[in-house]
């Protein structure tokens, strides 16, 4: 009887096409994810999500909405809510397996309350710079339901407040924050990573990535690797973040604002009059370092000592962009995700082992951020990399011997015809000189390695093919 009932239900689904509906199909393919943004925009297409001038929202998802990921592209995901009412594209950094996977920072201490209001006395207090988990969010009251690491649960106010309890008119006092990366050295930067961290990178690694992004074309950012490291030292702001931020805003040193004002970070470049309003930094070096100081003082390391108004830092990409409409760095809703995606690309480029083409030249990455020099066997073929890591082609003199690397960089052995002359390279790749028995025939090679032909060497005559007659 049970089997017949199940068969009848399945038959009904098939008749009405329910098994092929987006909800059922997606559920069968992908796990359910939770929204960890208090207000997550949904866009109809990836292009609308990524286009800074065309952010049209299909919907805005509330905290802990359950969604299914249908596909992914770059820093975005195509999702569908589990009830099937909304399908579109979102920033995938705002999705998590469960809400308690993400830690949050409470910047300024708050009273802990039993409900999302100030009507009743507090039940506790959450100290400055505390780590909490966010369980829920009340958007009308702007209260967060939080859980502390020792299990206390309650509601706290989420906006900036003065000492007398009045509000500044916005600002997010509770933000997603990766405590595990605080005060560390890292290049693994998400939109929730504190930016007042250190990147243990070299100027050469930064310069190679700039070359890669500009296809070898010289721009105002070319060769500024050491300047980014200096900016990091001066400001305590991560150099790889500064690199990605300036690359995005200045189109890798080619934008009009960068060209005319050495303003690489788009500082004070308003949407209506970006050129007129942007700061002028006078030199490329000043543009990188003084620009980083501005970002440090007014966002990442902001406090009472460097600002006359509210003393609250905005230490993450997410918080720099989304701060409850108060003091936000960019109007592009994808700004934070784009920078984090560039940082991810930098890490892949810098730390993935294998071949890299930079500015038309080939290198071999050792997988630790360094590049191979000298001889290397790859796939049974020998290659040679010069002191800067560039793959050698053509003639190479090393170790007292001549070698020839073909156009693919592989070491040549056997007969070689180049420059209108014949040469012979043994199985070790070294160019041969003097008399050599090759196969069953004798040949003679001059001191520069090219083969003698149609001539006489001592008492021996050589034919047109170079073989002794």
Short mmCIF file of C-alpha atoms in Angstrom, two decimals:
data_model
loop_
_atom_site.label_atom_id
_atom_site.label_comp_id
_atom_site.label_asym_id
_atom_site.label_seq_id
_atom_site.Cartn_x
_atom_site.Cartn_y
_atom_site.Cartn_z
CA UNK A 1 0.00 0.00 0.00
CA UNK A 2 2.82 2.43 0.95
CA UNK A 3 4.59 1.73 -2.36
CA UNK A 4 1.42 2.58 -4.34
CA UNK A 5 0.98 5.87 -2.45
CA UNK A 6 4.59 6.91 -3.18
CA UNK A 7 4.16 5.98 -6.85
CA UNK A 8 0.95 8.04 -7.00
CA UNK A 9 2.66 11.09 -5.47
CA UNK A 10 5.58 10.82 -7.90
CA UNK A 11 3.17 10.48 -10.79
CA UNK A 12 1.38 13.67 -9.67
CA UNK A 13 4.73 15.53 -9.55
CA UNK A 14 5.54 14.37 -13.06
CA UNK A 15 2.12 15.34 -14.43
CA UNK A 16 2.37 18.86 -13.04
CA UNK A 17 6.10 19.19 -13.85
CA UNK A 18 7.07 19.79 -10.25
CA UNK A 19 10.15 17.58 -10.34
CA UNK A 20 11.56 19.81 -13.07
CA UNK A 21 10.83 23.07 -11.23
CA UNK A 22 13.87 25.18 -10.23
CA UNK A 23 13.34 24.48 -6.53
CA UNK A 24 13.43 20.70 -6.81
CA UNK A 25 16.19 20.62 -9.42
CA UNK A 26 18.47 22.95 -7.47
CA UNK A 27 17.89 21.20 -4.15
CA UNK A 28 18.99 17.91 -5.66
CA UNK A 29 22.25 19.42 -6.89
CA UNK A 30 23.47 21.88 -4.27
CA UNK A 31 23.56 22.27 -0.47
CA UNK A 32 21.62 24.98 1.32
CA UNK A 33 23.59 28.10 2.29
CA UNK A 34 22.81 30.88 4.77
CA UNK A 35 22.92 34.62 4.04
CA UNK A 36 25.33 36.36 6.46
CA UNK A 37 24.58 39.92 5.36
CA UNK A 38 21.95 42.01 7.11
CA UNK A 39 20.76 43.23 3.71
CA UNK A 40 21.97 41.24 0.68
CA UNK A 41 21.08 42.66 -2.75
CA UNK A 42 20.00 40.24 -5.47
CA UNK A 43 20.66 41.16 -9.11
CA UNK A 44 19.06 39.76 -12.25
CA UNK A 45 22.42 39.05 -13.94
CA UNK A 46 26.14 38.99 -13.16
CA UNK A 47 26.65 42.08 -15.34
CA UNK A 48 24.26 44.07 -13.16
CA UNK A 49 26.04 42.90 -10.02
CA UNK A 50 29.47 43.87 -11.37
CA UNK A 51 28.57 47.08 -13.24
CA UNK A 52 29.13 50.08 -10.94
CA UNK A 53 26.65 52.19 -12.88
CA UNK A 54 23.79 49.70 -13.06
CA UNK A 55 23.09 48.16 -9.65
CA UNK A 56 19.38 47.35 -9.95
CA UNK A 57 18.10 45.09 -7.17
CA UNK A 58 15.62 42.30 -7.82
CA UNK A 59 15.27 41.85 -4.08
CA UNK A 60 17.15 42.26 -0.81
CA UNK A 61 17.59 39.14 1.29
CA UNK A 62 17.50 39.34 5.07
CA UNK A 63 19.97 37.77 7.49
CA UNK A 64 19.98 33.95 7.61
CA UNK A 65 17.79 33.57 4.52
CA UNK A 66 18.33 30.06 3.16
CA UNK A 67 19.46 29.81 -0.46
CA UNK A 68 20.72 27.23 -2.94
CA UNK A 69 23.74 28.02 -5.13
CA UNK A 70 22.98 27.26 -8.78
CA UNK A 71 26.28 28.44 -10.30
CA UNK A 72 29.30 30.64 -9.58
CA UNK A 73 31.30 33.23 -11.50
CA UNK A 74 34.31 35.10 -10.12
CA UNK A 75 33.13 36.69 -6.87
CA UNK A 76 29.42 36.08 -7.47
CA UNK A 77 26.93 33.23 -7.15
CA UNK A 78 23.63 32.60 -8.84
CA UNK A 79 21.21 31.60 -6.10
CA UNK A 80 17.61 30.66 -5.49
CA UNK A 81 15.85 30.99 -2.16
CA UNK A 82 14.67 27.66 -0.80
CA UNK A 83 11.06 28.75 -1.10
CA UNK A 84 11.66 29.43 -4.82
CA UNK A 85 10.48 33.04 -4.69
CA UNK A 86 13.80 34.71 -5.63
CA UNK A 87 16.39 33.69 -8.21
CA UNK A 88 19.32 35.91 -9.12
CA UNK A 89 22.96 36.82 -8.49
CA UNK A 90 24.61 37.80 -5.19
CA UNK A 91 28.11 38.40 -3.85
CA UNK A 92 29.15 34.92 -2.71
CA UNK A 93 31.26 36.19 0.22
CA UNK A 94 27.94 36.84 1.98
CA UNK A 95 26.97 33.15 1.95
CA UNK A 96 28.06 30.59 4.53
CA UNK A 97 27.22 27.01 5.46
CA UNK A 98 25.76 28.33 8.69
CA UNK A 99 25.68 31.75 10.35
CA UNK A 100 27.81 30.67 13.30
CA UNK A 101 30.74 29.93 10.98
CA UNK A 102 31.34 33.70 10.78
CA UNK A 103 32.77 35.71 13.67
CA UNK A 104 31.74 39.35 14.19
CA UNK A 105 33.46 42.31 15.85
CA UNK A 106 31.66 44.61 18.28
CA UNK A 107 33.67 47.84 17.94
CA UNK A 108 32.19 49.85 20.79
CA UNK A 109 30.84 48.14 23.92
CA UNK A 110 27.06 47.71 24.14
CA UNK A 111 24.46 46.74 26.70
CA UNK A 112 23.13 43.23 26.18
CA UNK A 113 19.34 43.10 26.20
CA UNK A 114 16.65 40.45 26.28
CA UNK A 115 14.80 41.90 23.28
CA UNK A 116 15.62 44.29 20.37
CA UNK A 117 14.78 47.50 22.25
CA UNK A 118 15.95 49.74 25.06
CA UNK A 119 12.63 49.58 26.91
CA UNK A 120 13.85 47.11 29.55
CA UNK A 121 16.98 47.09 31.71
CA UNK A 122 20.08 45.42 30.22
CA UNK A 123 20.92 41.84 31.13
CA UNK A 124 24.67 42.24 30.63
CA UNK A 125 27.37 44.14 28.77
CA UNK A 126 29.48 43.33 25.69
CA UNK A 127 32.91 44.97 25.92
CA UNK A 128 34.76 46.94 23.23
CA UNK A 129 36.34 44.81 20.49
CA UNK A 130 34.51 41.66 21.54
CA UNK A 131 34.09 38.64 19.28
CA UNK A 132 30.52 37.41 18.89
CA UNK A 133 28.35 35.31 16.61
CA UNK A 134 25.28 36.89 15.04
CA UNK A 135 22.15 34.74 15.23
CA UNK A 136 19.57 37.19 13.90
CA UNK A 137 19.04 40.82 12.92
CA UNK A 138 16.12 43.18 13.49
CA UNK A 139 16.32 45.65 10.60
CA UNK A 140 13.73 48.11 11.89
CA UNK A 141 15.44 48.56 15.27
CA UNK A 142 18.97 47.82 13.96
CA UNK A 143 19.57 45.35 16.75
CA UNK A 144 21.69 42.22 16.43
CA UNK A 145 20.90 39.02 18.27
CA UNK A 146 24.30 37.76 19.32
CA UNK A 147 25.96 34.88 21.11
CA UNK A 148 29.23 35.31 22.94
CA UNK A 149 32.04 32.78 22.97
CA UNK A 150 30.98 31.73 26.49
CA UNK A 151 27.37 31.15 25.44
CA UNK A 152 25.56 34.35 26.50
CA UNK A 153 22.70 35.25 24.14
CA UNK A 154 20.91 38.58 23.75
CA UNK A 155 20.38 41.66 21.61
CA UNK A 156 22.73 44.65 21.10
CA UNK A 157 22.32 47.93 19.23
CA UNK A 158 24.25 47.93 15.95
CA UNK A 159 24.78 51.63 15.14
CA UNK A 160 27.46 54.11 16.24
CA UNK A 161 26.64 55.99 19.44
CA UNK A 162 28.16 58.91 21.31
CA UNK A 163 29.01 58.67 24.98
CA UNK A 164 25.66 60.26 25.85
CA UNK A 165 23.79 57.56 23.93
CA UNK A 166 22.82 59.68 20.93
CA UNK A 167 23.56 58.28 17.48
CA UNK A 168 25.83 59.56 14.71
CA UNK A 169 23.19 58.85 12.07
CA UNK A 170 24.44 55.49 10.87
CA UNK A 171 27.57 53.42 10.88
CA UNK A 172 27.95 49.71 11.65
CA UNK A 173 29.23 48.96 15.10
CA UNK A 174 28.93 45.19 14.54
CA UNK A 175 30.80 43.84 11.51
CA UNK A 176 31.93 40.47 10.13
CA UNK A 177 35.59 40.15 11.10
CA UNK A 178 38.24 37.44 10.84
CA UNK A 179 39.77 37.44 14.31
CA UNK A 180 42.18 34.65 13.36
CA UNK A 181 44.04 37.02 11.03
CA UNK A 182 44.27 39.96 13.41
CA UNK A 183 47.87 41.16 13.91
CA UNK A 184 49.22 38.51 11.55
CA UNK A 185 51.19 38.40 8.31
CA UNK A 186 48.90 37.34 5.48
CA UNK A 187 48.14 37.79 1.81
CA UNK A 188 44.97 35.70 2.14
CA UNK A 189 42.59 38.63 2.37
CA UNK A 190 38.82 38.31 2.12
CA UNK A 191 36.31 41.13 2.47
CA UNK A 192 36.27 40.38 6.24
CA UNK A 193 40.05 40.37 6.86
CA UNK A 194 41.47 43.21 8.99
CA UNK A 195 43.52 45.32 6.58
CA UNK A 196 45.94 46.48 9.28
CA UNK A 197 47.89 43.27 8.72
CA UNK A 198 51.25 42.71 7.05
CA UNK A 199 51.98 41.07 3.70
CA UNK A 200 55.30 39.20 3.63
CA UNK A 201 55.90 39.78 -0.06
CA UNK A 202 58.81 41.13 -2.09
CA UNK A 203 58.98 44.11 -4.39
CA UNK A 204 59.76 41.72 -7.25
CA UNK A 205 56.57 39.72 -6.61
CA UNK A 206 54.50 42.91 -6.70
CA UNK A 207 56.28 44.14 -9.83
CA UNK A 208 55.76 40.84 -11.67
CA UNK A 209 52.04 40.93 -10.91
CA UNK A 210 51.82 44.52 -12.18
CA UNK A 211 53.62 43.43 -15.37
CA UNK A 212 51.15 40.56 -15.69
CA UNK A 213 48.13 42.86 -15.30
CA UNK A 214 49.47 45.43 -17.77
CA UNK A 215 50.66 42.84 -20.33
CA UNK A 216 54.14 44.31 -20.06
CA UNK A 217 53.04 47.82 -21.05
CA UNK A 218 54.81 50.42 -18.92
CA UNK A 219 52.38 52.41 -16.78
CA UNK A 220 52.65 54.70 -13.76
CA UNK A 221 52.48 51.62 -11.52
CA UNK A 222 55.35 49.79 -13.23
CA UNK A 223 58.25 49.12 -10.87
CA UNK A 224 56.56 50.52 -7.74
CA UNK A 225 56.84 47.29 -5.73
CA UNK A 226 59.19 48.77 -3.14
CA UNK A 227 56.91 51.80 -2.80
CA UNK A 228 53.98 49.59 -1.74
CA UNK A 229 56.19 47.95 0.87
CA UNK A 230 57.22 51.38 2.14
CA UNK A 231 53.55 52.41 2.31
CA UNK A 232 52.82 49.28 4.36
CA UNK A 233 55.59 50.18 6.82
CA UNK A 234 54.42 53.78 7.19
CA UNK A 235 50.69 53.07 7.51
CA UNK A 236 50.34 49.54 8.94
CA UNK A 237 48.02 48.74 6.03
CA UNK A 238 48.53 45.53 4.06
CA UNK A 239 50.64 46.07 0.92
CA UNK A 240 48.78 43.50 -1.20
CA UNK A 241 45.46 45.16 -0.36
CA UNK A 242 46.96 48.55 -1.34
CA UNK A 243 48.19 47.02 -4.61
CA UNK A 244 44.79 45.56 -5.50
CA UNK A 245 42.88 48.69 -4.44
CA UNK A 246 45.10 51.02 -6.48
CA UNK A 247 45.09 48.64 -9.45
CA UNK A 248 41.30 48.56 -9.52
CA UNK A 249 40.80 52.30 -9.09
CA UNK A 250 43.55 53.44 -11.48
CA UNK A 251 43.16 50.68 -14.11
CA UNK A 252 46.71 49.61 -13.24
CA UNK A 253 48.14 53.10 -13.59
CA UNK A 254 46.42 54.12 -16.82
CA UNK A 255 43.35 56.09 -15.65
CA UNK A 256 43.08 59.81 -16.33
CA UNK A 257 43.09 60.60 -12.60
CA UNK A 258 46.25 58.58 -12.08
CA UNK A 259 47.89 60.15 -15.12
CA UNK A 260 47.02 63.73 -14.19
CA UNK A 261 47.04 63.66 -10.40
CA UNK A 262 48.95 60.50 -9.42
CA UNK A 263 45.82 59.54 -7.50
CA UNK A 264 45.86 55.74 -7.60
CA UNK A 265 43.17 55.02 -4.99
CA UNK A 266 40.40 57.26 -6.37
CA UNK A 267 40.53 59.41 -3.23
CA UNK A 268 37.81 62.07 -3.24
CA UNK A 269 36.98 61.25 -6.87
CA UNK A 270 33.23 61.80 -6.71
CA UNK A 271 30.92 60.19 -9.25
CA UNK A 272 29.73 63.51 -10.69
CA UNK A 273 33.12 65.23 -11.09
CA UNK A 274 35.85 62.64 -10.50
CA UNK A 275 38.71 64.57 -12.10
CA UNK A 276 37.90 67.92 -10.51
CA UNK A 277 37.31 66.56 -7.01
CA UNK A 278 40.14 63.98 -6.83
CA UNK A 279 43.19 64.79 -4.68
CA UNK A 280 46.42 65.66 -6.49
CA UNK A 281 49.47 63.81 -5.12
CA UNK A 282 52.18 65.35 -7.34
CA UNK A 283 54.34 62.21 -7.85
CA UNK A 284 53.70 58.44 -8.25
CA UNK A 285 55.55 57.65 -5.01
CA UNK A 286 53.55 60.22 -3.08
CA UNK A 287 50.36 58.94 -4.68
CA UNK A 288 50.97 55.45 -3.31
CA UNK A 289 52.29 56.38 0.15
CA UNK A 290 50.27 59.52 0.99
CA UNK A 291 47.18 57.88 -0.49
CA UNK A 292 47.74 54.90 1.81
CA UNK A 293 48.08 57.28 4.76
CA UNK A 294 44.70 58.78 3.90
CA UNK A 295 43.12 55.30 3.83
CA UNK A 296 44.78 54.39 7.12
CA UNK A 297 43.82 57.58 8.95
CA UNK A 298 40.25 57.87 7.71
CA UNK A 299 39.23 54.20 7.41
CA UNK A 300 41.41 51.25 8.45
CA UNK A 301 43.11 52.71 11.54
CA UNK A 302 40.70 55.56 12.21
CA UNK A 303 40.46 56.63 15.84
CA UNK A 304 40.05 59.72 18.01
CA UNK A 305 43.67 60.78 17.40
CA UNK A 306 43.24 61.28 13.66
CA UNK A 307 39.67 62.44 13.29
CA UNK A 308 37.55 65.17 14.81
CA UNK A 309 34.28 63.26 14.51
CA UNK A 310 33.39 59.63 15.24
CA UNK A 311 36.43 57.54 16.24
CA UNK A 312 35.38 54.20 14.74
CA UNK A 313 37.70 52.32 12.39
CA UNK A 314 36.42 50.64 9.26
CA UNK A 315 39.07 47.94 9.16
CA UNK A 316 37.76 45.59 6.46
CA UNK A 317 36.87 45.88 2.79
CA UNK A 318 33.27 45.03 3.63
CA UNK A 319 33.05 47.74 6.28
CA UNK A 320 34.79 50.34 4.12
CA UNK A 321 32.11 49.81 1.48
CA UNK A 322 29.04 49.03 3.62
CA UNK A 323 28.69 51.15 6.76
CA UNK A 324 24.96 51.79 6.96
CA UNK A 325 25.32 54.66 4.47
CA UNK A 326 27.78 56.58 6.63
CA UNK A 327 31.31 57.34 5.38
CA UNK A 328 31.52 54.69 2.65
CA UNK A 329 34.51 54.49 0.33
CA UNK A 330 32.78 53.69 -2.95
CA UNK A 331 29.36 53.72 -4.57
CA UNK A 332 30.18 50.55 -6.51
CA UNK A 333 28.38 47.77 -4.65
CA UNK A 334 30.92 45.24 -5.98
CA UNK A 335 33.94 47.34 -4.90
CA UNK A 336 34.95 45.18 -1.92
CA UNK A 337 34.42 41.91 -3.79
CA UNK A 338 36.42 43.13 -6.79
CA UNK A 339 39.43 44.04 -4.63
CA UNK A 340 39.27 40.73 -2.75
CA UNK A 341 39.09 38.92 -6.09
CA UNK A 342 42.23 40.71 -7.32
CA UNK A 343 44.03 39.71 -4.11
CA UNK A 344 42.96 36.11 -4.71
CA UNK A 345 44.35 36.37 -8.25
CA UNK A 346 47.63 37.80 -6.90
CA UNK A 347 48.00 34.80 -4.58
CA UNK A 348 47.23 32.32 -7.35
CA UNK A 349 49.66 34.05 -9.68
CA UNK A 350 52.41 34.40 -7.07
CA UNK A 351 52.20 31.07 -5.25
CA UNK A 352 51.03 28.50 -7.82
CA UNK A 353 53.80 26.26 -9.12
CA UNK A 354 54.29 26.11 -12.86
CA UNK A 355 54.72 28.17 -16.01
CA UNK A 356 53.87 31.87 -15.97
CA UNK A 357 53.83 34.23 -18.95
CA UNK A 358 54.58 37.80 -17.91
CA UNK A 359 54.90 40.61 -20.43
CA UNK A 360 55.50 38.14 -23.23
CA UNK A 361 58.25 36.30 -21.33
CA UNK A 362 58.03 32.84 -19.80
CA UNK A 363 58.98 32.04 -16.19
CA UNK A 364 58.65 28.98 -13.98
CA UNK A 365 57.18 29.59 -10.52
CA UNK A 366 58.62 27.37 -7.78
CA UNK A 367 55.32 27.50 -5.87
CA UNK A 368 56.68 29.60 -3.01
CA UNK A 369 56.62 33.00 -4.70
CA UNK A 370 60.11 32.62 -6.20
CA UNK A 371 61.06 31.87 -9.79
CA UNK A 372 63.44 29.23 -11.07
CA UNK A 373 66.88 30.22 -12.31
CA UNK A 374 69.35 27.94 -14.08
CA UNK A 375 68.56 24.52 -15.53
CA UNK A 376 65.20 22.79 -15.00
CA UNK A 377 63.81 19.54 -16.41
CA UNK A 378 60.10 19.79 -17.15
CA UNK A 379 58.32 16.86 -18.74
CA UNK A 380 61.58 15.26 -19.85
CA UNK A 381 62.86 18.45 -21.53
CA UNK A 382 65.55 20.78 -20.26
CA UNK A 383 65.00 24.54 -19.96
CA UNK A 384 67.25 27.34 -18.78
CA UNK A 385 66.15 30.44 -16.85
CA UNK A 386 68.29 33.56 -16.62
CA UNK A 387 69.10 35.36 -13.37
CA UNK A 388 65.79 37.29 -13.41
CA UNK A 389 63.84 34.10 -14.04
CA UNK A 390 63.17 34.69 -17.75
CA UNK A 391 63.27 31.54 -19.87
CA UNK A 392 66.22 31.50 -22.30
CA UNK A 393 65.83 30.93 -26.04
CA UNK A 394 68.53 30.78 -28.69
CA UNK A 395 72.23 30.30 -27.97
CA UNK A 396 73.34 29.97 -24.34
CA UNK A 397 76.92 29.91 -23.03
CA UNK A 398 77.21 28.50 -19.52
CA UNK A 399 79.67 26.27 -17.70
CA UNK A 400 82.18 26.67 -20.53
CA UNK A 401 79.82 25.13 -23.08
CA UNK A 402 77.41 26.33 -25.77
CA UNK A 403 73.79 25.14 -25.85
CA UNK A 404 70.82 26.00 -28.01
CA UNK A 405 67.29 26.48 -26.66
CA UNK A 406 64.59 26.39 -29.33
CA UNK A 407 61.65 28.80 -29.62
CA UNK A 408 59.71 26.84 -26.98
CA UNK A 409 62.70 27.08 -24.64
CA UNK A 410 63.54 23.37 -24.77
CA UNK A 411 67.21 22.42 -25.09
CA UNK A 412 68.08 21.21 -28.58
CA UNK A 413 70.00 17.99 -29.25
CA UNK A 414 71.18 16.52 -32.53
CA UNK A 415 71.37 18.46 -35.77
CA UNK A 416 70.52 22.17 -35.71
CA UNK A 417 70.18 24.49 -38.70
CA UNK A 418 70.19 28.18 -37.80
CA UNK A 419 71.54 31.33 -39.38
CA UNK A 420 72.19 29.46 -42.65
CA UNK A 421 74.61 27.01 -40.97
CA UNK A 422 74.52 23.50 -39.55
CA UNK A 423 75.54 22.62 -35.98
CA UNK A 424 75.49 19.45 -33.95
CA UNK A 425 74.60 19.19 -30.25
CA UNK A 426 75.23 15.94 -28.39
CA UNK A 427 72.77 14.16 -26.11
CA UNK A 428 73.81 16.52 -23.27
CA UNK A 429 72.99 19.51 -25.47
CA UNK A 430 76.58 20.80 -25.79
CA UNK A 431 77.66 22.20 -29.15
CA UNK A 432 80.32 20.04 -30.85
CA UNK A 433 83.66 21.15 -32.30
CA UNK A 434 86.33 19.39 -34.35
CA UNK A 435 85.98 15.91 -35.84
CA UNK A 436 82.88 13.96 -34.82
CA UNK A 437 81.63 10.54 -35.85
CA UNK A 438 77.87 10.82 -36.23
CA UNK A 439 76.18 7.62 -37.22
CA UNK A 440 78.70 6.01 -39.54
CA UNK A 441 80.07 9.24 -41.04
CA UNK A 442 82.73 11.73 -40.01
CA UNK A 443 82.04 15.47 -39.90
CA UNK A 444 84.14 18.47 -38.96
CA UNK A 445 82.90 21.47 -36.96
CA UNK A 446 84.81 24.75 -36.75
CA UNK A 447 85.64 26.46 -33.45
CA UNK A 448 82.36 28.42 -33.56
CA UNK A 449 80.51 25.11 -33.97
CA UNK A 450 79.27 25.37 -37.54
CA UNK A 451 79.78 22.38 -39.87
CA UNK A 452 82.38 22.40 -42.66
CA UNK A 453 81.15 21.44 -46.17
CA UNK A 454 82.51 21.41 -49.75
CA UNK A 455 86.03 21.85 -48.46
CA UNK A 456 89.13 20.02 -47.40
CA UNK A 457 90.24 19.69 -43.77
CA UNK A 458 93.84 18.53 -43.77
CA UNK A 459 94.00 15.63 -46.19
CA UNK A 460 90.26 14.82 -45.87
CA UNK A 461 87.62 16.09 -48.27
CA UNK A 462 84.10 16.90 -47.11
CA UNK A 463 81.08 16.81 -49.43
CA UNK A 464 78.19 19.24 -49.75
CA UNK A 465 76.39 17.49 -46.90
CA UNK A 466 79.45 17.85 -44.68
CA UNK A 467 80.23 14.12 -44.55
CA UNK A 468 83.77 12.93 -45.25
CA UNK A 469 84.03 11.57 -48.79
#
